[in-house]
Amino acid sequence: MRISWNWLRTLADAGPLAPREVAALLTSTGLEVESVEPVEPVPGMLAGVVVGEVLSCEKHPGADRLQVCSVNIGEGTPSQIVCGAPNVAAGQKVLVATVGTTLHPAAGEPFTIKKAKIRGVESHGMICAADELGLGADHAGIMVLDPVAVIGTPAAAQLELKSDSVFEIGLTPNRSDALGHWGVARDLVAALVARTGANARVLLPAVDAFRQDDDLRTVPVEVRDTAACPRYAGLTLTNIRVGPSPAWLQERLQSIGLKPINNVVDVTNFVQHELGQPLHAFDADKLNGGRIVVRRAAPGEHLTTLDGKDRVLHPEDLVIADAERAACLAGVFGGAHSGVGESTTAIFLESACFDAVTIRRTARRHGLNTDASFRFERGVDPEITVYAIKRTALLLKEIAGARVSSAVFDLAQPLPWAEIELRFATVDRLCGVTIAPQAVVRILELLDCRMLQHGAESVRVQVPPYRVDVLREADLVEEVLRIHGFDQVPIPECLKLPAVLHPEVSGEGVGVRLAQHLAARGYREVMTPSLVNGARTVALGAAQEKELVKLKNPLSAELDVLRPTLLFGLLQSAAHNLARQQHDLRFFEQGRTYAVKADGATTEHERTALLVTGQQQTESWRGKARQVELADVKAEVELLMRRLGWAHQSTYAAVEHPLCGTAVEVRYGKRTLALLGEVRPDVAKAFEVHQPACYAELWDAELVGLLRKGSVTYCEVAKFPAVRRDLSLLLDGAVEYAALERIAFHAEHKLLRSVGLFDVYEGDKLPAGKKSYALSFVLQDPEKTLTDEQVEKAMGRIRQALEKETGAELRG
């Protein structure tokens, strides 16, 4: 959301604050200012351009169309300037660009004024035309100022050019109260008063001058659904003259990125961004039957909206209709046939409070996201509707010649203020600092809260209806702390920590340990949306159509289902980084995947996923570069599981995976703990990833379940040496290493400590369909030193088991 500092100052008497100070103050109250952007009506604000007086003009000796002028710019000695404008004359007050000034013309590139010789005559500056200053397209001659202009006055001051600063605020969804300059002004003033004791105050524009001029035109209003529209105010204005808005209004709207349209539409937009209350103007002459009906849409009813689209309405859509048909989608978008145009002379002005859920569903159903729906979806102040309509009417009287031709219609359902008991001890406990009770009460009053019962230990607070997010005692504490200042909570010199305990194994705890381990291993955590494109998901084979969890009212057709896998988000993150010359990536994400089971029930699964692409080892004097391989990801998963305390022997099984082709499942018994594989090239390419990528996904719930059954044990460091023996085996091509490892441990479970694969050979020197594995076996007895006889017997049992179960042959 964009907030203009010049505009904000008209609503907040905050003293001489610089924009950067205001940004820091707002951020500390929870209204995070993401950037402060300077806004200038003319680039550079005409720095170096001053008012000058032409003292004399003489014909240039070497050019018929040039004149040599003597110009007083307030520096003592007049400046000699060569000028080619046909209208330059002695006695004129003009704008002079001095030497060193950079001008930004209306057309062309910026240029800097230099001391120069023009046809042999020195020139020390330039007398400027409007287009040369970037003030318009006029180049018929120089700008001639009022004779009372003071010599030496900067051009910006003479022309009353005002620079501005615009705050880009990253507003959280719960802060609907700050969706206008007034709401931001309220927080700014509250923080200033509470923290510094400044005599700051909110300056709400007065509407005391509002009067009904006549009763020539009244538009009857009927509200049929008061649950969806708890408050509706309307007013008829006649004698409207539609035209361009005055400069001040256009500047206000342009400063926050809005394009001026006409004075009627601009005023409604202005009030919306000033107060946070959306308004809508109907052309009263286009309302069939001359009446307004607030109702639900009829089945199959059509409405052509302002964007020219014919929309089929849903029976749950709330519409503002005339006697015959819908005139607009309530709180979302206006209708084309009732909109204000150049010929409009009478309008019906609407200011309402609509049910947030109703507006949100309508906006999503029709794929619309407007300034009005953005506010109504989050909740507007039901007590400001009449004030907003009076404020708008007074502005239209001022700039469009309007007359108020009816009384204000106002239908309001009672919306009580929430009552919350706030204990001062709770404030101190949650804030971690003692805040005086009188300071707590003062802050809440600055935020428009009412104090009902004020005791020594607590206060009963009434919260205004526009604070839809303040429902509990903890919410009030947060309000107090953000105005008091999060940065006012001192950090203790000494942090006291309890003894290290091993808490019960939980999903959250395991997730934290996984994240910490991966981060320590050089992985970057990413967080991607849970929504993905359904059509692409099905096309790539990640899930069948019937397995997808679909959104009823998706924000976008591109994001219409909940993700069945974390891979897509990781690939999108990889593509974003690859496009920025980051080729060696190690990402992980923790989140949920979603699917529909055969019985129609929706399931959610907690997953931790890894994506690795690029070089596993960079080129150096120690060795050549090496691309990441599936074995690297397997080793990473094994290390991660050991970090969690998983000491059991897992098995590996090759499976077919829709996104990875032939993948590997890590299993313990019948449980699948993880899956790893190399992403299919076509899948990676679909996300603009054009290099090999390896993927792993861990089943968090399965890991948690097994870890809960395990126990932490202590094993003394072995005192006796281990012995290594190697075997070189000739095997059938289909035999997997995991099977060899399992057979070896089964044959010698007492002394065997580890099995490793250190060489693989497949080539024309071996029989067809055969391969050679070189395996290492480490044997150890924790109680004594192994003898050669014991080692040989153990290796004999292992060798016989391998030969019997796999047909392995011992080589050389």
PDB file of N, CA and C in Angstrom, residues 617-625:
ATOM      1  N   GLN A 617      31.249 -30.707  -6.330  1.00  0.00           N
ATOM      2  CA  GLN A 617      32.627 -30.355  -5.979  1.00  0.00           C
ATOM      3  C   GLN A 617      33.165 -29.411  -7.039  1.00  0.00           C
ATOM      4  N   THR A 618      33.602 -28.225  -6.637  1.00  0.00           N
ATOM      5  CA  THR A 618      34.118 -27.247  -7.587  1.00  0.00           C
ATOM      6  C   THR A 618      35.562 -27.567  -7.954  1.00  0.00           C
ATOM      7  N   GLU A 619      35.963 -27.062  -9.087  1.00  0.00           N
ATOM      8  CA  GLU A 619      37.324 -27.296  -9.568  1.00  0.00           C
ATOM      9  C   GLU A 619      38.336 -26.584  -8.675  1.00  0.00           C
ATOM     10  N   SER A 620      39.397 -27.282  -8.315  1.00  0.00           N
ATOM     11  CA  SER A 620      40.461 -26.684  -7.508  1.00  0.00           C
ATOM     12  C   SER A 620      41.757 -27.426  -7.794  1.00  0.00           C
ATOM     13  N   TRP A 621      42.824 -27.011  -7.125  1.00  0.00           N
ATOM     14  CA  TRP A 621      44.112 -27.679  -7.326  1.00  0.00           C
ATOM     15  C   TRP A 621      44.079 -29.111  -6.818  1.00  0.00           C
ATOM     16  N   ARG A 622      43.082 -29.401  -5.979  1.00  0.00           N
ATOM     17  CA  ARG A 622      43.003 -30.753  -5.405  1.00  0.00           C
ATOM     18  C   ARG A 622      42.256 -31.731  -6.310  1.00  0.00           C
ATOM     19  N   GLY A 623      41.514 -31.199  -7.263  1.00  0.00           N
ATOM     20  CA  GLY A 623      40.780 -32.117  -8.126  1.00  0.00           C
ATOM     21  C   GLY A 623      39.868 -31.380  -9.087  1.00  0.00           C
ATOM     22  N   LYS A 624      39.307 -32.127 -10.015  1.00  0.00           N
ATOM     23  CA  LYS A 624      38.422 -31.565 -11.018  1.00  0.00           C
ATOM     24  C   LYS A 624      37.018 -31.354 -10.452  1.00  0.00           C
ATOM     25  N   ALA A 625      36.247 -30.532 -11.160  1.00  0.00           N
ATOM     26  CA  ALA A 625      34.860 -30.310 -10.775  1.00  0.00           C
ATOM     27  C   ALA A 625      34.054 -31.583 -10.990  1.00  0.00           C
TER      28      ALA A 625
END
